[in-house]
Amino acid sequence: MKKHIHIFFVITLLSLTACDSDFADVNTDPNNADKELFDPNLILPTVSYNYGNLTTGYTGPILFQSMWVQVMASTSTGEANYYSNADKYVMSGSTNSYIQGAWNQGYEAASRIAQMQSLAEEKGMPNLIAVGDIMKVLCLSYVSDIYGDIPYSEALNAEGGTTRPAYDRQQDLYPVMLSDLEAAILAIDPSQDDITNDVFYDGDLDQWKKFGYSLMLKLAMRLVNVNPVLSVEYANKAIAGGVFESANDEAVLPSDETNGYSNSNANALRIVGDLYEVRWSKTMIDYLQATDDPRLAVVAEIPEAGLKANTDISLEGDNTPAQQQGMPNGYDMKGGATDISNEPDYPGGTGSGDDITPIGAYSRPTAIYRNRDATIFVLTYAEVQLLLADAAIRGGYNTTLTAAEYYANGVTGAMQALNKFNGLQVSSEDISEYASANPLDISSDDNALKMINEQLWATTGLLANYNEAWNNWKRSGYPELTPVNYTGNFSNGMIPVRQPYPSTESTTNPENLQQAITNMGGDTWNTRVWWNAE
């Protein structure tokens, strides 16, 4: 598989370089390739890898959302001080650059999709066009969930003369994206063109339909608090159409470090500063320890004693569950009131003399997160089952199982997905025993929704899908988190619920940007996107 991915990427990038030297720009002409010489299927793996880069590494999630929702924590005062914008909501030197990462990467991916579809239309490839529409909704819904109102209906039309597209209001955008997604799924026809160079499903059109319907379910469930009628309508369409039925269906992106297509989260966590300072949050470790969750031994380790051992990537730590201790969010190593040594449950440092480290006793991610060949999780069976459990509790949705059954499936799927990191494993026996010993609490709807959505937070967080952990927290309110109120923070002591628009938009699309800001009621870290109603 890795060999094929490498061939697809190399051919694609060479072809794109030859036909369009400005291809990376958001508003470039997408139609310069000669249709007689170029197979648009070659763009598909590049688009897929673009999406993987969008959701990982320094594009944003590991720097912002991973710690906003207390999956990770950091003292962020040493080499990796750029994590201050995550753990403490305080500006770092590169925060403004990080703000625009998801925007630029999302529209770059969408631009490539538009080019692929234009060429596919010329060659009569309706299935590739449909798959492109699914990928477009995937990419731009991701961007919208971070920023709110975004260009969609007028976007990607620089060739047609639209270089300053209007922003679609999110309350208008979501119905359009759901409709576009439905149309794309229904357009898939096995009697038409084959999908080739497909790193997700190897051209299996039935799997693309399942992915499309599963994405539809996720987007529909975003709307439970603001448009329940539309939520029920499209969630029921997704259920009837057929969502993921097992872990074999889920959308995962393979990485290939040997040929330059590595997992960007792993790239970050292999940097000495990140390796040392990024730890699991106390919120996450406490959650896993409360139920003897078997994932704990797979994801967390205490490094060997001393500063040198804590910064040596070749040394693995102690993954004994009882030894793990999460780092509380919001502390530093500056010697003042918020110094980590002043935390009430501070375990003390490790090492001695010049080799001492104040944070060495806190749990960090294990080597599976530092593996540059690690899988990138796009949408999992576990997420789908847990969203169906949420729907079953709320009522009005055409669910076929009980919420408790969906929940058990979700827990099982979460642990099966974690094993796809191909490192330490959760045994099938442990999975079965844990699911049986920890059934859904159905004594009240509130208890059930709390348990379901805490599991969604843990599942997406442990699979390094930090942005999704944040989005579902915004949607559901779970887990119930205590914000950090660190001196000089940019969100008034609140957990950020949005990223401000990139500063470049004020020069490239100023009038439409200003209209979007007016429509949204501001452009701050605390400005809620439409579906994130209070």
PDB file of C-alpha atoms in Angstrom, residues 204-407:
ATOM      1  CA  ASP A 204     -14.819   0.755  -3.638  1.00  0.00           C
ATOM      2  CA  LEU A 205     -17.854   2.900  -4.465  1.00  0.00           C
ATOM      3  CA  ASP A 206     -20.060   1.249  -1.845  1.00  0.00           C
ATOM      4  CA  GLN A 207     -17.552   2.285   0.782  1.00  0.00           C
ATOM      5  CA  TRP A 208     -17.602   5.851  -0.489  1.00  0.00           C
ATOM      6  CA  LYS A 209     -21.390   5.835  -0.091  1.00  0.00           C
ATOM      7  CA  LYS A 210     -21.052   4.639   3.507  1.00  0.00           C
ATOM      8  CA  PHE A 211     -18.484   7.340   4.143  1.00  0.00           C
ATOM      9  CA  GLY A 212     -20.755   9.963   2.615  1.00  0.00           C
ATOM     10  CA  TYR A 213     -23.722   8.903   4.736  1.00  0.00           C
ATOM     11  CA  SER A 214     -21.565   8.717   7.876  1.00  0.00           C
ATOM     12  CA  LEU A 215     -20.308  12.247   7.233  1.00  0.00           C
ATOM     13  CA  MET A 216     -23.926  13.304   6.688  1.00  0.00           C
ATOM     14  CA  LEU A 217     -24.837  11.883  10.094  1.00  0.00           C
ATOM     15  CA  LYS A 218     -22.019  13.782  11.790  1.00  0.00           C
ATOM     16  CA  LEU A 219     -22.972  17.081  10.168  1.00  0.00           C
ATOM     17  CA  ALA A 220     -26.672  16.518  10.894  1.00  0.00           C
ATOM     18  CA  MET A 221     -25.924  15.903  14.574  1.00  0.00           C
ATOM     19  CA  ARG A 222     -24.087  19.238  14.732  1.00  0.00           C
ATOM     20  CA  LEU A 223     -27.510  20.868  14.409  1.00  0.00           C
ATOM     21  CA  VAL A 224     -29.381  19.270  17.345  1.00  0.00           C
ATOM     22  CA  ASN A 225     -29.503  22.534  19.304  1.00  0.00           C
ATOM     23  CA  VAL A 226     -30.206  25.018  16.500  1.00  0.00           C
ATOM     24  CA  ASN A 227     -32.227  23.223  13.813  1.00  0.00           C
ATOM     25  CA  PRO A 228     -33.516  19.921  15.191  1.00  0.00           C
ATOM     26  CA  VAL A 229     -35.889  19.444  12.266  1.00  0.00           C
ATOM     27  CA  LEU A 230     -33.063  19.549   9.726  1.00  0.00           C
ATOM     28  CA  SER A 231     -30.936  17.421  12.018  1.00  0.00           C
ATOM     29  CA  VAL A 232     -33.558  14.677  12.156  1.00  0.00           C
ATOM     30  CA  GLU A 233     -34.216  14.880   8.416  1.00  0.00           C
ATOM     31  CA  TYR A 234     -30.633  14.334   7.344  1.00  0.00           C
ATOM     32  CA  ALA A 235     -29.636  11.989  10.145  1.00  0.00           C
ATOM     33  CA  ASN A 236     -32.530   9.759   9.125  1.00  0.00           C
ATOM     34  CA  LYS A 237     -31.444   9.930   5.483  1.00  0.00           C
ATOM     35  CA  ALA A 238     -27.968   8.868   6.581  1.00  0.00           C
ATOM     36  CA  ILE A 239     -29.291   5.983   8.661  1.00  0.00           C
ATOM     37  CA  ALA A 240     -31.537   4.793   5.822  1.00  0.00           C
ATOM     38  CA  GLY A 241     -28.723   5.127   3.285  1.00  0.00           C
ATOM     39  CA  GLY A 242     -26.281   3.089   5.345  1.00  0.00           C
ATOM     40  CA  VAL A 243     -23.532   4.348   7.633  1.00  0.00           C
ATOM     41  CA  PHE A 244     -20.411   2.538   8.843  1.00  0.00           C
ATOM     42  CA  GLU A 245     -21.207  -0.982  10.045  1.00  0.00           C
ATOM     43  CA  SER A 246     -17.810  -1.953  11.466  1.00  0.00           C
ATOM     44  CA  ALA A 247     -14.279  -0.709  12.007  1.00  0.00           C
ATOM     45  CA  ASN A 248     -13.480  -2.022   8.521  1.00  0.00           C
ATOM     46  CA  ASP A 249     -15.606   0.756   7.001  1.00  0.00           C
ATOM     47  CA  GLU A 250     -14.025   3.774   8.639  1.00  0.00           C
ATOM     48  CA  ALA A 251     -12.118   6.435   6.754  1.00  0.00           C
ATOM     49  CA  VAL A 252      -8.442   6.343   7.700  1.00  0.00           C
ATOM     50  CA  LEU A 253      -5.479   7.787   5.899  1.00  0.00           C
ATOM     51  CA  PRO A 254      -2.230   5.801   5.805  1.00  0.00           C
ATOM     52  CA  SER A 255       1.034   7.669   6.252  1.00  0.00           C
ATOM     53  CA  ASP A 256       4.360   6.935   4.555  1.00  0.00           C
ATOM     54  CA  GLU A 257       7.352   8.427   6.325  1.00  0.00           C
ATOM     55  CA  THR A 258       9.911   6.745   4.075  1.00  0.00           C
ATOM     56  CA  ASN A 259       8.683   8.627   1.028  1.00  0.00           C
ATOM     57  CA  GLY A 260       8.000  11.960   2.704  1.00  0.00           C
ATOM     58  CA  TYR A 261       4.307  11.655   3.595  1.00  0.00           C
ATOM     59  CA  SER A 262       4.547  11.305   7.338  1.00  0.00           C
ATOM     60  CA  ASN A 263       1.988  11.893  10.061  1.00  0.00           C
ATOM     61  CA  SER A 264       2.293  15.579  10.970  1.00  0.00           C
ATOM     62  CA  ASN A 265       1.286  15.033  14.600  1.00  0.00           C
ATOM     63  CA  ALA A 266       4.178  12.601  14.919  1.00  0.00           C
ATOM     64  CA  ASN A 267       6.488  15.120  13.264  1.00  0.00           C
ATOM     65  CA  ALA A 268       5.568  17.608  15.993  1.00  0.00           C
ATOM     66  CA  LEU A 269       5.890  15.210  18.921  1.00  0.00           C
ATOM     67  CA  ARG A 270       9.352  14.116  17.770  1.00  0.00           C
ATOM     68  CA  ILE A 271      10.697  17.661  18.197  1.00  0.00           C
ATOM     69  CA  VAL A 272      12.626  17.767  21.475  1.00  0.00           C
ATOM     70  CA  GLY A 273      10.624  20.646  22.963  1.00  0.00           C
ATOM     71  CA  ASP A 274       7.298  19.019  22.124  1.00  0.00           C
ATOM     72  CA  LEU A 275       8.449  15.592  23.297  1.00  0.00           C
ATOM     73  CA  TYR A 276       9.392  17.102  26.634  1.00  0.00           C
ATOM     74  CA  GLU A 277       6.560  19.541  27.263  1.00  0.00           C
ATOM     75  CA  VAL A 278       3.447  17.901  25.780  1.00  0.00           C
ATOM     76  CA  ARG A 279       1.756  15.705  28.408  1.00  0.00           C
ATOM     77  CA  TRP A 280      -1.641  14.123  28.849  1.00  0.00           C
ATOM     78  CA  SER A 281      -4.063  16.351  30.716  1.00  0.00           C
ATOM     79  CA  LYS A 282      -5.148  15.365  34.205  1.00  0.00           C
ATOM     80  CA  THR A 283      -8.717  15.494  32.844  1.00  0.00           C
ATOM     81  CA  MET A 284      -7.982  12.709  30.356  1.00  0.00           C
ATOM     82  CA  ILE A 285      -5.877  10.495  32.633  1.00  0.00           C
ATOM     83  CA  ASP A 286      -8.429  10.757  35.452  1.00  0.00           C
ATOM     84  CA  TYR A 287     -11.191   9.796  33.014  1.00  0.00           C
ATOM     85  CA  LEU A 288      -9.352   6.674  31.863  1.00  0.00           C
ATOM     86  CA  GLN A 289      -8.321   5.632  35.372  1.00  0.00           C
ATOM     87  CA  ALA A 290     -11.837   5.996  36.765  1.00  0.00           C
ATOM     88  CA  THR A 291     -13.011   2.905  34.867  1.00  0.00           C
ATOM     89  CA  ASP A 292      -9.728   1.028  34.448  1.00  0.00           C
ATOM     90  CA  ASP A 293      -9.875   1.781  30.742  1.00  0.00           C
ATOM     91  CA  PRO A 294      -7.473  -0.595  28.934  1.00  0.00           C
ATOM     92  CA  ARG A 295      -6.509   2.162  26.513  1.00  0.00           C
ATOM     93  CA  LEU A 296      -4.494   3.831  29.268  1.00  0.00           C
ATOM     94  CA  ALA A 297      -1.583   1.381  28.995  1.00  0.00           C
ATOM     95  CA  VAL A 298      -1.499   1.908  25.232  1.00  0.00           C
ATOM     96  CA  VAL A 299      -1.529   5.706  25.188  1.00  0.00           C
ATOM     97  CA  ALA A 300       0.341   6.897  28.289  1.00  0.00           C
ATOM     98  CA  GLU A 301       3.792   6.429  29.800  1.00  0.00           C
ATOM     99  CA  ILE A 302       5.937   7.974  32.529  1.00  0.00           C
ATOM    100  CA  PRO A 303       9.388   8.765  31.071  1.00  0.00           C
ATOM    101  CA  GLU A 304      12.533   7.488  32.726  1.00  0.00           C
ATOM    102  CA  ALA A 305      13.892   9.797  35.407  1.00  0.00           C
ATOM    103  CA  GLY A 306      15.824  12.934  34.562  1.00  0.00           C
ATOM    104  CA  LEU A 307      15.858  15.663  31.940  1.00  0.00           C
ATOM    105  CA  LYS A 308      18.028  13.747  29.484  1.00  0.00           C
ATOM    106  CA  ALA A 309      15.698  10.750  29.493  1.00  0.00           C
ATOM    107  CA  ASN A 310      12.672  13.029  29.094  1.00  0.00           C
ATOM    108  CA  THR A 311      14.142  14.512  25.926  1.00  0.00           C
ATOM    109  CA  ASP A 312      15.472  11.294  24.378  1.00  0.00           C
ATOM    110  CA  ILE A 313      13.049  10.081  21.722  1.00  0.00           C
ATOM    111  CA  SER A 314      14.584   6.614  21.665  1.00  0.00           C
ATOM    112  CA  LEU A 315      13.634   5.878  25.284  1.00  0.00           C
ATOM    113  CA  GLU A 316      10.190   4.534  26.063  1.00  0.00           C
ATOM    114  CA  GLY A 317       8.674   4.962  29.509  1.00  0.00           C
ATOM    115  CA  ASP A 318       6.638   3.042  32.059  1.00  0.00           C
ATOM    116  CA  ASN A 319       3.101   2.428  30.809  1.00  0.00           C
ATOM    117  CA  THR A 320       1.767   0.804  33.999  1.00  0.00           C
ATOM    118  CA  PRO A 321      -1.772   2.217  34.359  1.00  0.00           C
ATOM    119  CA  ALA A 322      -1.587   2.805  38.116  1.00  0.00           C
ATOM    120  CA  GLN A 323       1.564   4.916  37.703  1.00  0.00           C
ATOM    121  CA  GLN A 324       0.063   7.388  35.262  1.00  0.00           C
ATOM    122  CA  GLN A 325      -0.610  10.945  36.352  1.00  0.00           C
ATOM    123  CA  GLY A 326      -2.028  13.642  34.127  1.00  0.00           C
ATOM    124  CA  MET A 327      -0.755  17.200  34.164  1.00  0.00           C
ATOM    125  CA  PRO A 328      -3.299  19.841  35.213  1.00  0.00           C
ATOM    126  CA  ASN A 329      -3.830  22.530  32.604  1.00  0.00           C
ATOM    127  CA  GLY A 330      -2.769  26.114  33.096  1.00  0.00           C
ATOM    128  CA  TYR A 331       0.577  25.808  34.874  1.00  0.00           C
ATOM    129  CA  ASP A 332       4.074  26.947  33.938  1.00  0.00           C
ATOM    130  CA  MET A 333       7.639  26.640  35.225  1.00  0.00           C
ATOM    131  CA  LYS A 334       8.284  30.315  35.966  1.00  0.00           C
ATOM    132  CA  GLY A 335       8.544  30.084  39.749  1.00  0.00           C
ATOM    133  CA  GLY A 336       5.429  32.158  40.491  1.00  0.00           C
ATOM    134  CA  ALA A 337       1.935  31.337  41.715  1.00  0.00           C
ATOM    135  CA  THR A 338       1.167  29.283  38.609  1.00  0.00           C
ATOM    136  CA  ASP A 339       4.389  27.272  38.733  1.00  0.00           C
ATOM    137  CA  ILE A 340       3.626  23.571  38.390  1.00  0.00           C
ATOM    138  CA  SER A 341       5.335  22.915  41.737  1.00  0.00           C
ATOM    139  CA  ASN A 342       2.513  24.843  43.435  1.00  0.00           C
ATOM    140  CA  GLU A 343      -0.198  22.539  42.100  1.00  0.00           C
ATOM    141  CA  PRO A 344      -1.837  20.758  45.088  1.00  0.00           C
ATOM    142  CA  ASP A 345      -1.197  17.246  43.769  1.00  0.00           C
ATOM    143  CA  TYR A 346       2.258  17.958  42.354  1.00  0.00           C
ATOM    144  CA  PRO A 347       4.169  14.650  42.316  1.00  0.00           C
ATOM    145  CA  GLY A 348       7.623  16.211  42.402  1.00  0.00           C
ATOM    146  CA  GLY A 349      10.285  16.201  39.733  1.00  0.00           C
ATOM    147  CA  THR A 350      12.538  13.382  38.616  1.00  0.00           C
ATOM    148  CA  GLY A 351      16.313  13.151  38.326  1.00  0.00           C
ATOM    149  CA  SER A 352      18.847  15.110  40.327  1.00  0.00           C
ATOM    150  CA  GLY A 353      21.406  17.870  40.024  1.00  0.00           C
ATOM    151  CA  ASP A 354      21.770  19.223  36.486  1.00  0.00           C
ATOM    152  CA  ASP A 355      19.618  16.354  35.228  1.00  0.00           C
ATOM    153  CA  ILE A 356      16.457  17.210  37.112  1.00  0.00           C
ATOM    154  CA  THR A 357      13.096  17.871  35.443  1.00  0.00           C
ATOM    155  CA  PRO A 358      10.088  19.340  37.273  1.00  0.00           C
ATOM    156  CA  ILE A 359       7.537  17.608  34.985  1.00  0.00           C
ATOM    157  CA  GLY A 360       9.116  14.192  34.555  1.00  0.00           C
ATOM    158  CA  ALA A 361       6.529  12.358  36.689  1.00  0.00           C
ATOM    159  CA  TYR A 362       3.626  13.365  34.447  1.00  0.00           C
ATOM    160  CA  SER A 363       2.288  11.052  31.734  1.00  0.00           C
ATOM    161  CA  ARG A 364       3.183  11.744  28.128  1.00  0.00           C
ATOM    162  CA  PRO A 365       1.950  10.122  24.887  1.00  0.00           C
ATOM    163  CA  THR A 366       3.558   6.770  24.108  1.00  0.00           C
ATOM    164  CA  ALA A 367       5.613   5.971  21.025  1.00  0.00           C
ATOM    165  CA  ILE A 368       2.513   5.248  18.912  1.00  0.00           C
ATOM    166  CA  TYR A 369       1.985   9.009  18.687  1.00  0.00           C
ATOM    167  CA  ARG A 370       5.579   9.568  17.610  1.00  0.00           C
ATOM    168  CA  ASN A 371       5.372   7.069  14.748  1.00  0.00           C
ATOM    169  CA  ARG A 372       5.554   8.968  11.475  1.00  0.00           C
ATOM    170  CA  ASP A 373       3.773   6.065   9.762  1.00  0.00           C
ATOM    171  CA  ALA A 374       0.840   6.339  12.161  1.00  0.00           C
ATOM    172  CA  THR A 375      -2.678   6.244  10.736  1.00  0.00           C
ATOM    173  CA  ILE A 376      -4.621   9.520  10.489  1.00  0.00           C
ATOM    174  CA  PHE A 377      -8.245   9.032  11.536  1.00  0.00           C
ATOM    175  CA  VAL A 378     -10.736  10.934   9.399  1.00  0.00           C
ATOM    176  CA  LEU A 379     -14.041   9.420  10.561  1.00  0.00           C
ATOM    177  CA  THR A 380     -14.424   6.242  12.584  1.00  0.00           C
ATOM    178  CA  TYR A 381     -17.034   3.580  13.235  1.00  0.00           C
ATOM    179  CA  ALA A 382     -16.810   4.459  16.933  1.00  0.00           C
ATOM    180  CA  GLU A 383     -17.791   8.094  16.286  1.00  0.00           C
ATOM    181  CA  VAL A 384     -20.732   7.003  14.151  1.00  0.00           C
ATOM    182  CA  GLN A 385     -22.014   4.564  16.762  1.00  0.00           C
ATOM    183  CA  LEU A 386     -21.699   7.107  19.562  1.00  0.00           C
ATOM    184  CA  LEU A 387     -23.538   9.736  17.513  1.00  0.00           C
ATOM    185  CA  LEU A 388     -26.292   7.189  16.902  1.00  0.00           C
ATOM    186  CA  ALA A 389     -26.420   6.554  20.660  1.00  0.00           C
ATOM    187  CA  ASP A 390     -26.823  10.310  21.169  1.00  0.00           C
ATOM    188  CA  ALA A 391     -29.616  10.360  18.578  1.00  0.00           C
ATOM    189  CA  ALA A 392     -31.372   7.393  20.180  1.00  0.00           C
ATOM    190  CA  ILE A 393     -31.482   9.188  23.538  1.00  0.00           C
ATOM    191  CA  ARG A 394     -32.857  12.400  22.032  1.00  0.00           C
ATOM    192  CA  GLY A 395     -35.674  10.644  20.176  1.00  0.00           C
ATOM    193  CA  GLY A 396     -37.212  11.433  16.795  1.00  0.00           C
ATOM    194  CA  TYR A 397     -34.428   9.705  14.891  1.00  0.00           C
ATOM    195  CA  ASN A 398     -34.994   6.415  13.076  1.00  0.00           C
ATOM    196  CA  THR A 399     -32.409   4.510  15.061  1.00  0.00           C
ATOM    197  CA  THR A 400     -32.647   0.717  14.938  1.00  0.00           C
ATOM    198  CA  LEU A 401     -30.740  -0.203  18.114  1.00  0.00           C
ATOM    199  CA  THR A 402     -31.005   1.053  21.663  1.00  0.00           C
ATOM    200  CA  ALA A 403     -28.718   3.791  22.882  1.00  0.00           C
ATOM    201  CA  ALA A 404     -27.004   1.242  25.137  1.00  0.00           C
ATOM    202  CA  GLU A 405     -26.296  -1.042  22.172  1.00  0.00           C
ATOM    203  CA  TYR A 406     -24.900   1.784  20.088  1.00  0.00           C
ATOM    204  CA  TYR A 407     -22.777   2.887  23.037  1.00  0.00           C
TER     205      TYR A 407
END
